[in-house]
Amino acid sequence: MTLKSLLTAAVGAIALSAGAAAAQDLNPQTRANLEAAMHGEAFANLKYLRYAEVARESGNAELAQLFESSANVEANEHFAREADALKLDGTNDANLVDAMAGEQ
């Protein structure tokens, strides 16, 4: 059996679980909006971490700390709330399959 067919079978099985069904109950536009917002939060988090690195390299530790604090808000508050709304709290098996599919 190929990796693709294994993933397909696993995704099918997981779709039957309660968590997957709940996430699919979202309006498609709502789901798309949440996913777009999450991408924006993730990008902002990484961008601010890069800005912090540049600030630290230039000797401005205070500015670096400000950017790091902002990055943490993007990831730990904004992204987390959107992930909760999107119901990204599947089982370990479901999360592993999703992560593997995202890397293909």
XYZ file of N, CA and C in Angstrom:
312
model
N 0.848 -1.177 0.000
C 0.000 0.000 0.000
C 0.896 1.243 0.000
N 0.588 2.218 -0.821
C 1.397 3.432 -0.903
C 1.049 4.386 0.230
N 1.958 5.333 0.466
C 1.715 6.331 1.508
C 0.448 7.110 1.205
N 0.247 7.445 -0.068
C -0.946 8.213 -0.434
C -2.221 7.438 -0.118
N -2.247 6.149 -0.428
C -3.453 5.374 -0.144
C -3.648 5.179 1.354
N -2.542 5.041 2.109
C -2.644 4.963 3.563
C -3.235 6.247 4.135
N -2.730 7.384 3.641
C -3.248 8.672 4.115
C -4.715 8.839 3.761
N -5.076 8.434 2.548
C -6.467 8.556 2.123
C -7.378 7.723 3.016
N -6.955 6.495 3.310
C -7.749 5.634 4.179
C -7.843 6.215 5.586
N -6.726 6.726 6.087
C -6.719 7.297 7.432
C -7.610 8.530 7.503
N -7.527 9.377 6.497
C -8.360 10.580 6.484
C -9.831 10.202 6.443
N -10.162 9.187 5.675
C -11.549 8.728 5.619
C -12.039 8.245 6.962
N -11.208 7.487 7.655
C -11.583 6.983 8.976
C -11.731 8.125 9.973
N -10.834 9.073 9.897
C -10.872 10.193 10.831
C -12.075 11.078 10.567
N -12.472 11.201 9.331
C -13.635 12.029 9.002
C -14.890 11.538 9.694
N -14.898 10.268 10.076
C -16.049 9.717 10.775
C -16.061 10.071 12.254
N -14.929 10.563 12.750
C -14.857 10.887 14.172
C -15.644 12.154 14.469
N -16.002 12.347 15.734
C -16.815 13.511 16.123
C -16.108 14.819 15.862
N -14.808 14.893 16.139
C -14.065 16.134 15.946
C -14.051 16.573 14.505
N -13.803 15.649 13.600
C -13.769 15.987 12.180
C -15.146 16.415 11.701
N -16.174 15.720 12.172
C -17.531 16.074 11.756
C -17.886 17.470 12.230
N -17.498 17.822 13.454
C -17.817 19.144 13.986
C -17.148 20.236 13.174
N -15.906 20.024 12.759
C -15.195 21.021 11.964
C -15.848 21.179 10.596
N -16.363 20.095 10.060
C -16.992 20.159 8.740
C -18.362 20.821 8.798
N -18.918 20.974 9.984
C -20.225 21.618 10.126
C -20.161 23.116 9.899
N -18.968 23.675 9.876
C -18.830 25.116 9.666
C -19.249 25.493 8.256
N -19.828 26.664 8.134
C -20.134 27.214 6.824
C -18.836 27.291 6.028
N -18.828 26.910 4.757
C -17.591 26.925 3.970
C -16.903 28.299 3.937
N -17.680 29.370 3.883
C -17.072 30.701 3.873
C -16.458 31.019 5.225
N -17.115 30.618 6.292
C -16.564 30.821 7.636
C -15.252 30.064 7.775
N -15.240 28.821 7.321
C -14.030 28.009 7.374
C -12.906 28.672 6.582
N -13.207 29.146 5.377
C -12.198 29.809 4.541
C -11.685 31.080 5.221
N -12.590 31.833 5.839
C -12.182 33.056 6.532
C -11.278 32.742 7.718
N -11.628 31.708 8.483
C -10.796 31.318 9.624
C -9.422 30.857 9.169
N -9.389 30.065 8.103
C -8.102 29.590 7.594
C -7.248 30.752 7.098
N -7.861 31.713 6.409
C -7.117 32.890 5.938
C -6.596 33.701 7.119
N -7.437 33.869 8.134
C -7.015 34.617 9.322
C -5.858 33.908 10.023
N -5.929 32.587 10.121
C -4.859 31.831 10.764
C -3.547 31.952 9.999
N -3.629 31.937 8.680
C -2.411 32.134 7.886
C -1.822 33.519 8.154
N -2.682 34.508 8.255
C -2.216 35.861 8.560
C -1.550 35.952 9.926
N -2.144 35.296 10.918
C -1.561 35.315 12.266
C -0.207 34.604 12.281
N -0.130 33.470 11.594
C 1.132 32.718 11.553
C 2.212 33.539 10.849
N 1.838 34.199 9.757
C 2.806 35.027 9.044
C 3.266 36.190 9.924
N 2.334 36.829 10.598
C 2.689 37.943 11.476
C 3.616 37.476 12.588
N 3.333 36.316 13.162
C 4.183 35.765 14.218
C 5.613 35.601 13.719
N 5.781 34.956 12.596
C 7.135 34.714 12.071
C 7.812 36.007 11.626
N 7.037 36.911 11.065
C 7.587 38.195 10.636
C 8.109 38.977 11.841
N 7.307 39.018 12.911
C 7.732 39.754 14.105
C 8.940 39.103 14.769
N 9.016 37.775 14.726
C 10.205 37.107 15.266
C 11.440 37.478 14.461
N 11.282 37.591 13.157
C 12.409 38.012 12.310
C 12.789 39.454 12.629
N 11.806 40.313 12.782
C 12.089 41.700 13.143
C 12.828 41.770 14.479
N 12.431 40.906 15.421
C 13.100 40.867 16.731
C 14.561 40.461 16.559
N 14.802 39.499 15.704
C 16.182 39.056 15.448
C 17.025 40.190 14.878
N 16.469 40.917 13.933
C 17.187 42.049 13.331
C 17.447 43.120 14.388
N 16.447 43.415 15.209
C 16.616 44.432 16.252
C 17.699 44.010 17.251
N 17.685 42.746 17.627
C 18.685 42.252 18.582
C 20.091 42.322 17.970
N 20.211 41.942 16.692
C 21.511 41.981 16.016
C 22.055 43.400 15.904
N 21.147 44.374 15.832
C 21.582 45.765 15.732
C 21.776 46.406 17.110
N 21.601 45.607 18.157
C 21.855 46.107 19.497
C 20.662 46.726 20.191
N 19.466 46.577 19.637
C 18.282 47.182 20.237
C 17.438 46.094 20.919
N 17.858 45.696 22.123
C 17.191 44.620 22.854
C 15.758 44.988 23.239
N 15.515 46.254 23.542
C 14.173 46.674 23.933
C 13.188 46.513 22.770
N 13.598 46.919 21.584
C 12.746 46.755 20.409
C 12.558 45.267 20.095
N 13.622 44.498 20.251
C 13.522 43.057 20.016
C 12.470 42.443 20.938
N 12.479 42.836 22.207
C 11.501 42.324 23.167
C 10.085 42.725 22.777
N 9.908 43.934 22.292
C 8.592 44.387 21.843
C 8.085 43.523 20.692
N 8.958 43.260 19.710
C 8.557 42.414 18.584
C 8.257 40.992 19.049
N 9.053 40.457 19.975
C 8.802 39.102 20.473
C 7.479 39.022 21.222
N 7.173 40.047 21.997
C 5.887 40.078 22.703
C 4.729 40.114 21.714
N 4.877 40.911 20.667
C 3.834 40.987 19.642
C 3.685 39.652 18.922
N 4.800 38.995 18.639
C 4.764 37.688 17.987
C 4.013 36.678 18.846
N 4.257 36.718 20.151
C 3.579 35.790 21.053
C 2.076 36.026 21.081
N 1.653 37.269 21.014
C 0.220 37.569 20.974
C -0.397 36.989 19.710
N 0.286 37.153 18.581
C -0.234 36.619 17.316
C -0.439 35.109 17.399
N 0.528 34.401 17.986
C 0.463 32.937 18.031
C -0.407 32.421 19.171
N -0.208 32.956 20.356
C -0.829 32.374 21.541
C -2.205 32.916 21.867
N -2.585 34.007 21.261
C -3.928 34.531 21.484
C -4.738 34.495 20.191
N -4.306 35.237 19.192
C -5.093 35.339 17.960
C -5.210 33.997 17.246
N -4.075 33.372 16.927
C -4.095 32.096 16.216
C -4.843 31.045 17.031
N -4.590 31.015 18.321
C -5.217 30.001 19.181
C -6.738 30.132 19.188
N -7.257 31.355 19.250
C -8.715 31.549 19.226
C -9.309 31.076 17.902
N -8.611 31.389 16.807
C -9.114 30.972 15.495
C -9.041 29.454 15.346
N -7.981 28.844 15.875
C -7.860 27.387 15.832
C -8.991 26.737 16.624
N -9.345 27.322 17.759
C -10.465 26.809 18.546
C -11.765 26.910 17.746
N -11.978 28.028 17.094
C -13.193 28.214 16.306
C -13.240 27.243 15.130
N -12.078 26.920 14.575
C -12.002 25.985 13.453
C -12.021 24.535 13.936
N -11.985 24.364 15.245
C -12.025 23.049 15.876
C -10.805 22.209 15.507
N -9.622 22.830 15.620
C -8.375 22.120 15.354
C -7.881 21.453 16.635
N -8.711 20.611 17.177
C -8.352 19.926 18.407
C -8.632 18.439 18.271
N -8.249 17.909 17.126
C -8.502 16.499 16.856
C -7.675 15.583 17.734
N -7.836 14.308 17.476
C -7.066 13.305 18.202
C -5.609 13.345 17.731
N -4.751 12.706 18.478
C -3.350 12.628 18.061
C -3.227 11.973 16.690
N -3.995 10.925 16.447
C -3.954 10.249 15.145
C -4.392 11.188 14.023
N -5.486 11.917 14.254
C -5.983 12.847 13.240
C -4.978 13.967 12.988
N -4.382 14.473 14.067
C -3.400 15.543 13.923
C -2.171 15.067 13.169
N -1.740 13.828 13.416
C -0.586 13.271 12.715
C -0.873 13.107 11.235
N -2.043 12.599 10.901
C -2.409 12.436 9.497
C -2.471 13.801 8.805
N -3.063 14.776 9.467
C -3.163 16.109 8.885
C -1.775 16.722 8.677
N -0.903 16.559 9.654
C 0.454 17.095 9.520
C 1.207 16.423 8.382
N 1.059 15.105 8.280
C 1.738 14.383 7.200
C 1.199 14.809 5.843
N -0.110 14.992 5.734
C -0.706 15.412 4.470
C -0.217 16.805 4.079
N -0.041 17.666 5.076
C 0.434 19.020 4.803
C 1.882 19.068 4.331
N 2.650 18.042 4.630
C 4.046 17.989 4.229
C 4.246 17.316 2.883
N 3.181 16.778 2.319
C 3.296 16.081 1.024
C 3.268 17.061 -0.117
